[in-house]
PDB file of C-alpha atoms in Angstrom:
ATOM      1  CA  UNK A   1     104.053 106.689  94.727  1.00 62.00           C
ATOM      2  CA  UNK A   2     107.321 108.467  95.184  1.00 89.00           C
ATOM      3  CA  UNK A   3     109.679 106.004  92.937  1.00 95.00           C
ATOM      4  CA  UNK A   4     113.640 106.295  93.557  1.00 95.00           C
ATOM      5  CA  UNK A   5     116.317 104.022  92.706  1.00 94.00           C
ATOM      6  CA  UNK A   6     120.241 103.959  93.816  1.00 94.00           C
ATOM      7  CA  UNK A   7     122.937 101.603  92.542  1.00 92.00           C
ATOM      8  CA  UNK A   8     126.380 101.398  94.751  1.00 90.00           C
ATOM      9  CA  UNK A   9     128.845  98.459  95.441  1.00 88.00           C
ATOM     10  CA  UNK A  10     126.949  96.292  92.799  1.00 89.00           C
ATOM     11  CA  UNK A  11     123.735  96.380  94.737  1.00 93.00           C
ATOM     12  CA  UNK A  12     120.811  97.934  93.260  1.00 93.00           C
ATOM     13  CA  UNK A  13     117.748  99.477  95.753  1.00 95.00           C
ATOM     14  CA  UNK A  14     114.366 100.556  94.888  1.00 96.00           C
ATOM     15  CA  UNK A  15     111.843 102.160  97.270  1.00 97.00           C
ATOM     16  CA  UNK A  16     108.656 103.935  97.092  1.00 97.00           C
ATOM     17  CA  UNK A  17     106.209 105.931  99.167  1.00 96.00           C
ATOM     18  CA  UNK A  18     103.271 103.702 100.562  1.00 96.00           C
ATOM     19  CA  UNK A  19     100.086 103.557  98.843  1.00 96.00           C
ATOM     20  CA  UNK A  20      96.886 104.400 100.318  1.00 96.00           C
ATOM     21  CA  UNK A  21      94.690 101.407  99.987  1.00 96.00           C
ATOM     22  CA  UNK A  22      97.404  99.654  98.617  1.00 97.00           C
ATOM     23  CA  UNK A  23      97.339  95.831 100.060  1.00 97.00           C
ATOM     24  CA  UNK A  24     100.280  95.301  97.795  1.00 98.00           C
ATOM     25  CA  UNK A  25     103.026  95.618  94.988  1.00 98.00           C
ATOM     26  CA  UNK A  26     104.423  94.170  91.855  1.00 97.00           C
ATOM     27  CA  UNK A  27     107.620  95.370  90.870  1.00 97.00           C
ATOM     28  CA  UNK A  28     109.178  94.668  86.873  1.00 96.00           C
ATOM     29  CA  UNK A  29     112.761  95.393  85.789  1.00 95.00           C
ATOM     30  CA  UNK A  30     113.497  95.550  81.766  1.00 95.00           C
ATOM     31  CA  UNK A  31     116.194  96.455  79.283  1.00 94.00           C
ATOM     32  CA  UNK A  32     113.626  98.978  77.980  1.00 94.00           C
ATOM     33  CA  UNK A  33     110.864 101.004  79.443  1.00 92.00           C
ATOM     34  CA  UNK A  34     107.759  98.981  79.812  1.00 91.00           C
ATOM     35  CA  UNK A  35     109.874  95.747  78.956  1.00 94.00           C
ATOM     36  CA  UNK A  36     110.833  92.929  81.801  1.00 94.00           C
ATOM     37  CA  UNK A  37     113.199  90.912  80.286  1.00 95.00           C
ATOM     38  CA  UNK A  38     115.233  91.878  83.597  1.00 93.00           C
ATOM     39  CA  UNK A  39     113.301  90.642  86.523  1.00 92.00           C
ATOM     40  CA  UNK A  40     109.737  89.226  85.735  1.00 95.00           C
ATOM     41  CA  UNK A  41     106.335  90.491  87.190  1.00 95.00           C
ATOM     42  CA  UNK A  42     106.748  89.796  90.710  1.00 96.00           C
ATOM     43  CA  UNK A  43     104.912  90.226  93.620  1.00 98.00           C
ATOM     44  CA  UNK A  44     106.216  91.927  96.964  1.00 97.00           C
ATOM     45  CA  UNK A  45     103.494  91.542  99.535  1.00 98.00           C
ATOM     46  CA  UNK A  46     103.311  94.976 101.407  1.00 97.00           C
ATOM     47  CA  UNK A  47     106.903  95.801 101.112  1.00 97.00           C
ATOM     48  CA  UNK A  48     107.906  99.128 100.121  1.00 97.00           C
ATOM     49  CA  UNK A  49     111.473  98.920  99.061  1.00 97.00           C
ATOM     50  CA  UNK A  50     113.628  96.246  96.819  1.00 96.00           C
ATOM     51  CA  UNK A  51     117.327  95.077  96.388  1.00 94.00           C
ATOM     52  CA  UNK A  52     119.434  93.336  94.019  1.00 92.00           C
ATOM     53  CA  UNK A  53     122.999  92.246  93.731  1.00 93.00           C
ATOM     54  CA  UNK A  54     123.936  93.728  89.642  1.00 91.00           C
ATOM     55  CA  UNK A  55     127.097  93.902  87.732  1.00 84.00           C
ATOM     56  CA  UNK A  56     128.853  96.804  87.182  1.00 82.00           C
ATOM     57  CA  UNK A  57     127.698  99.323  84.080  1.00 83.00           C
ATOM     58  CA  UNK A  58     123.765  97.711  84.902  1.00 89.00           C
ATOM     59  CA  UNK A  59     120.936  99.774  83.933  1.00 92.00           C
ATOM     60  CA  UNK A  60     116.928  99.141  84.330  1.00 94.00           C
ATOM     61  CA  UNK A  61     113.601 100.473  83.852  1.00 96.00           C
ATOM     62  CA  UNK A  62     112.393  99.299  87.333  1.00 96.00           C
ATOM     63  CA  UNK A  63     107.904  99.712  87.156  1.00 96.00           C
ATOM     64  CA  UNK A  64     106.470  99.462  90.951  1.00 97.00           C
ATOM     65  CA  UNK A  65     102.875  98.422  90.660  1.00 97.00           C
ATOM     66  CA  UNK A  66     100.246  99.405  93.664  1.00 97.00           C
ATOM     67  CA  UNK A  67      97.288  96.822  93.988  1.00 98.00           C
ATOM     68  CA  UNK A  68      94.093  96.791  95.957  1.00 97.00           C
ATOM     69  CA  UNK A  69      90.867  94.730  95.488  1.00 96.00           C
ATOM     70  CA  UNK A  70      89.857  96.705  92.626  1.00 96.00           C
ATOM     71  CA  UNK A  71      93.397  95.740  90.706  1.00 97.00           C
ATOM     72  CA  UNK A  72      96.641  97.636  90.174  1.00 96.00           C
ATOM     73  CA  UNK A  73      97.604 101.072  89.352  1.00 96.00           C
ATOM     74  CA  UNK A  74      99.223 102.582  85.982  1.00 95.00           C
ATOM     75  CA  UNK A  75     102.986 102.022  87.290  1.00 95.00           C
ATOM     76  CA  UNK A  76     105.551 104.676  88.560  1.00 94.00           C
ATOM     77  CA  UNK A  77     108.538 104.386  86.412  1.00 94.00           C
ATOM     78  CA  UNK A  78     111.989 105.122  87.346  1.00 94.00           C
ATOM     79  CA  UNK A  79     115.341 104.313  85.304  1.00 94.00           C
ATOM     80  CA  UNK A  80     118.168 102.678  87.646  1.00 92.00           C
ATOM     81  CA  UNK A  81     121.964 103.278  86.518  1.00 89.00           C
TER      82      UNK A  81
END
């Protein structure tokens, strides 16, 4: 999926490219890449984008996770700051 994160205003925005076969997503958020000490595991139905009020100076490994019947993909990565 085509991954891309902005951050303005305090407000943080993730969106991604749809999936095909993709019933839905899981999106992370971490300190570190790979890590979510940020924002847990969560799932987002068959949304495509995501948004977050931050503080100022934030920065985030965001992971967007596509899942069908057969499970989820490797992630697409992007760093937010």
């Amino acid at each position: 999926a085509d991954l891309t994160a902005s951050l303005a205003n305090g407000f943080a925005r993730v969106r991604w490219s749809a999936v095909n076969g993709a019933t839905r997503y899981l999106i992370q958020a971490g300190s570190t890449p790979g890590s979510a000490d940020l924002f847990p595991l969560t799932d987002l139905g068959a949304l495509t984008e995501a948004g977050a009020s931050t503080g100022l100076g934030f920065t985030a490994w965001i992971r967007v996770f596509a899942v069908n019947a057969c499970g989820s993909s490797v992630p697409a990565d992007v760093l937010l700051q």
